[in-house]
């Protein structure tokens, strides 16, 4: 095992890493201001992890290493990040995007200013805007919704 001085780090990018491998590292990095995690998934991964408190974190990126993730990772819920201003997340790793995001913000006590949601979306821009009114939202892909919802919600995403 490599022992590194994690405490002084203010920026960290971990690529192709499983969520359970991140926890011990992140718990030793209270001074992080920027963190990017390219997470791997596996069917036998646990669904809960210990909380990770990062009091100075301003920018968090959580994306799956796989371009088409198969499972919701439920990893966002582990973070307590009161200073967070920017979040970049792939919607596909969120089981229930709106509930997960609002619960995360409440638990963290953060006042998010910007959120970038990547990947295909099951939730329309309108729904995000109503739920996260004070957050500037950006998206990189179109709303695909569920088959039954596409016809009903296509116009709500074009605003």
Tab-separated table of C-alpha atoms in Angstrom:
chain	number	residue	atom	x	y	z
A	1	UNK	CA	0.000	0.000	0.000
A	2	UNK	CA	1.290	3.435	-0.942
A	3	UNK	CA	1.179	6.029	1.810
A	4	UNK	CA	0.829	9.566	0.519
A	5	UNK	CA	0.378	12.886	2.309
A	6	UNK	CA	-3.296	13.329	1.381
A	7	UNK	CA	-4.154	16.175	3.775
A	8	UNK	CA	-2.469	19.006	1.798
A	9	UNK	CA	-4.187	18.111	-1.496
A	10	UNK	CA	-6.553	20.719	-2.900
A	11	UNK	CA	-7.257	18.984	-6.220
A	12	UNK	CA	-7.771	15.298	-6.949
A	13	UNK	CA	-8.720	13.276	-10.029
A	14	UNK	CA	-9.182	9.523	-9.749
A	15	UNK	CA	-9.873	7.550	-12.921
A	16	UNK	CA	-11.161	3.986	-13.307
A	17	UNK	CA	-11.743	3.580	-9.606
A	18	UNK	CA	-14.421	1.745	-7.665
A	19	UNK	CA	-16.389	3.808	-5.136
A	20	UNK	CA	-15.223	1.726	-2.174
A	21	UNK	CA	-11.609	2.487	-3.134
A	22	UNK	CA	-12.274	6.247	-3.004
A	23	UNK	CA	-13.620	6.411	0.536
A	24	UNK	CA	-10.331	5.858	2.446
A	25	UNK	CA	-8.557	8.419	0.258
A	26	UNK	CA	-11.305	11.047	0.400
A	27	UNK	CA	-11.623	10.735	4.175
A	28	UNK	CA	-7.999	11.920	4.392
A	29	UNK	CA	-8.384	14.969	2.123
A	30	UNK	CA	-10.232	17.670	4.104
A	31	UNK	CA	-8.612	20.468	2.089
A	32	UNK	CA	-9.892	19.414	-1.332
A	33	UNK	CA	-11.417	22.229	-3.369
A	34	UNK	CA	-11.777	20.222	-6.616
A	35	UNK	CA	-12.519	16.514	-7.014
A	36	UNK	CA	-13.193	14.448	-10.138
A	37	UNK	CA	-14.047	10.765	-9.889
A	38	UNK	CA	-14.413	8.528	-12.956
A	39	UNK	CA	-16.145	5.637	-11.250
A	40	UNK	CA	-16.185	1.994	-12.271
A	41	UNK	CA	-19.219	-0.119	-11.581
A	42	UNK	CA	-19.642	-3.754	-10.727
A	43	UNK	CA	-22.794	-5.729	-9.881
A	44	UNK	CA	-21.369	-6.869	-6.543
A	45	UNK	CA	-20.568	-3.358	-5.288
A	46	UNK	CA	-22.181	-2.343	-2.019
A	47	UNK	CA	-25.032	0.154	-2.268
A	48	UNK	CA	-24.003	2.267	0.707
A	49	UNK	CA	-20.701	3.695	1.846
A	50	UNK	CA	-19.567	5.726	4.847
A	51	UNK	CA	-20.126	9.473	4.642
A	52	UNK	CA	-17.267	11.593	3.348
A	53	UNK	CA	-17.114	15.166	4.645
A	54	UNK	CA	-15.133	17.607	2.520
A	55	UNK	CA	-15.702	21.032	4.094
A	56	UNK	CA	-13.791	23.032	1.455
A	57	UNK	CA	-14.879	21.230	-1.706
A	58	UNK	CA	-16.191	23.727	-4.271
A	59	UNK	CA	-16.357	21.562	-7.403
A	60	UNK	CA	-17.306	17.882	-7.663
A	61	UNK	CA	-17.441	15.730	-10.792
A	62	UNK	CA	-18.928	12.234	-10.575
A	63	UNK	CA	-19.040	10.391	-13.869
A	64	UNK	CA	-19.023	6.703	-14.769
A	65	UNK	CA	-15.903	5.376	-16.438
A	66	UNK	CA	-18.168	3.359	-18.741
A	67	UNK	CA	-19.904	5.488	-21.389
A	68	UNK	CA	-23.141	3.538	-20.761
A	69	UNK	CA	-23.406	2.758	-17.067
A	70	UNK	CA	-25.573	-0.203	-16.163
A	71	UNK	CA	-26.248	0.606	-12.515
A	72	UNK	CA	-27.052	3.541	-10.319
A	73	UNK	CA	-24.088	3.910	-8.002
A	74	UNK	CA	-25.796	5.734	-5.112
A	75	UNK	CA	-22.468	7.367	-4.395
A	76	UNK	CA	-23.470	11.033	-4.405
A	77	UNK	CA	-25.346	10.510	-1.133
A	78	UNK	CA	-22.084	9.785	0.710
A	79	UNK	CA	-20.786	13.333	0.277
A	80	UNK	CA	-21.249	16.109	2.818
A	81	UNK	CA	-19.894	19.177	1.040
A	82	UNK	CA	-21.180	22.451	2.526
A	83	UNK	CA	-19.002	24.705	0.311
A	84	UNK	CA	-19.970	23.019	-2.974
A	85	UNK	CA	-20.762	25.487	-5.778
A	86	UNK	CA	-20.416	23.324	-8.912
A	87	UNK	CA	-21.549	19.768	-9.558
A	88	UNK	CA	-21.007	17.747	-12.732
A	89	UNK	CA	-22.827	14.437	-12.679
A	90	UNK	CA	-24.064	11.843	-15.135
A	91	UNK	CA	-27.789	11.334	-14.715
A	92	UNK	CA	-27.572	7.598	-15.424
A	93	UNK	CA	-25.797	6.951	-12.117
A	94	UNK	CA	-28.689	8.491	-10.156
A	95	UNK	CA	-31.549	6.157	-9.268
A	96	UNK	CA	-34.115	8.945	-8.902
A	97	UNK	CA	-32.341	12.098	-10.118
A	98	UNK	CA	-34.544	14.827	-8.612
A	99	UNK	CA	-34.983	13.157	-5.214
A	100	UNK	CA	-31.303	12.223	-5.032
A	101	UNK	CA	-30.085	15.714	-5.940
A	102	UNK	CA	-32.431	17.587	-3.598
A	103	UNK	CA	-31.665	15.180	-0.743
A	104	UNK	CA	-27.927	15.564	-1.390
A	105	UNK	CA	-28.140	19.369	-1.318
A	106	UNK	CA	-30.176	19.325	1.888
A	107	UNK	CA	-27.847	16.860	3.637
A	108	UNK	CA	-24.744	18.782	2.540
A	109	UNK	CA	-26.139	22.181	3.372
A	110	UNK	CA	-24.599	23.499	0.165
A	111	UNK	CA	-25.881	26.299	-2.029
A	112	UNK	CA	-25.141	24.939	-5.477
A	113	UNK	CA	-24.717	27.623	-8.111
A	114	UNK	CA	-24.089	25.458	-11.180
A	115	UNK	CA	-24.953	21.903	-12.153
A	116	UNK	CA	-23.845	20.191	-15.345
A	117	UNK	CA	-25.787	17.013	-16.105
A	118	UNK	CA	-24.202	14.751	-18.679
A	119	UNK	CA	-25.451	11.791	-20.651
A	120	UNK	CA	-28.909	10.847	-21.827
A	121	UNK	CA	-31.631	12.196	-19.566
A	122	UNK	CA	-34.812	10.571	-18.300
A	123	UNK	CA	-35.819	13.829	-16.619
A	124	UNK	CA	-36.803	16.881	-18.657
A	125	UNK	CA	-35.148	20.281	-18.415
A	126	UNK	CA	-38.457	21.673	-17.115
A	127	UNK	CA	-38.582	19.208	-14.234
A	128	UNK	CA	-34.988	19.968	-13.254
A	129	UNK	CA	-35.659	23.717	-13.420
A	130	UNK	CA	-38.727	23.484	-11.190
A	131	UNK	CA	-36.957	21.322	-8.590
A	132	UNK	CA	-33.642	23.212	-8.586
A	133	UNK	CA	-34.799	26.785	-9.131
A	134	UNK	CA	-31.730	28.541	-7.749
A	135	UNK	CA	-29.220	26.426	-9.701
A	136	UNK	CA	-27.885	27.287	-13.165
A	137	UNK	CA	-28.370	24.084	-15.173
A	138	UNK	CA	-26.453	22.817	-18.216
A	139	UNK	CA	-26.908	19.622	-20.208
A	140	UNK	CA	-24.809	17.929	-22.890
A	141	UNK	CA	-27.371	15.527	-24.346
A	142	UNK	CA	-31.031	15.517	-25.236
A	143	UNK	CA	-33.906	14.389	-23.097
A	144	UNK	CA	-34.837	10.829	-24.058
A	145	UNK	CA	-37.364	10.108	-21.310
A	146	UNK	CA	-39.273	6.867	-21.119
A	147	UNK	CA	-40.977	5.574	-24.269
A	148	UNK	CA	-44.428	6.662	-23.059
A	149	UNK	CA	-43.156	10.066	-21.957
A	150	UNK	CA	-41.367	11.140	-25.132
A	151	UNK	CA	-44.465	12.379	-26.932
A	152	UNK	CA	-45.866	14.078	-23.819
A	153	UNK	CA	-42.675	15.813	-22.693
A	154	UNK	CA	-40.831	16.626	-25.913
A	155	UNK	CA	-42.094	20.193	-25.923
A	156	UNK	CA	-41.206	20.755	-22.248
A	157	UNK	CA	-37.526	20.115	-22.964
A	158	UNK	CA	-37.351	22.563	-25.852
A	159	UNK	CA	-37.718	25.680	-23.670
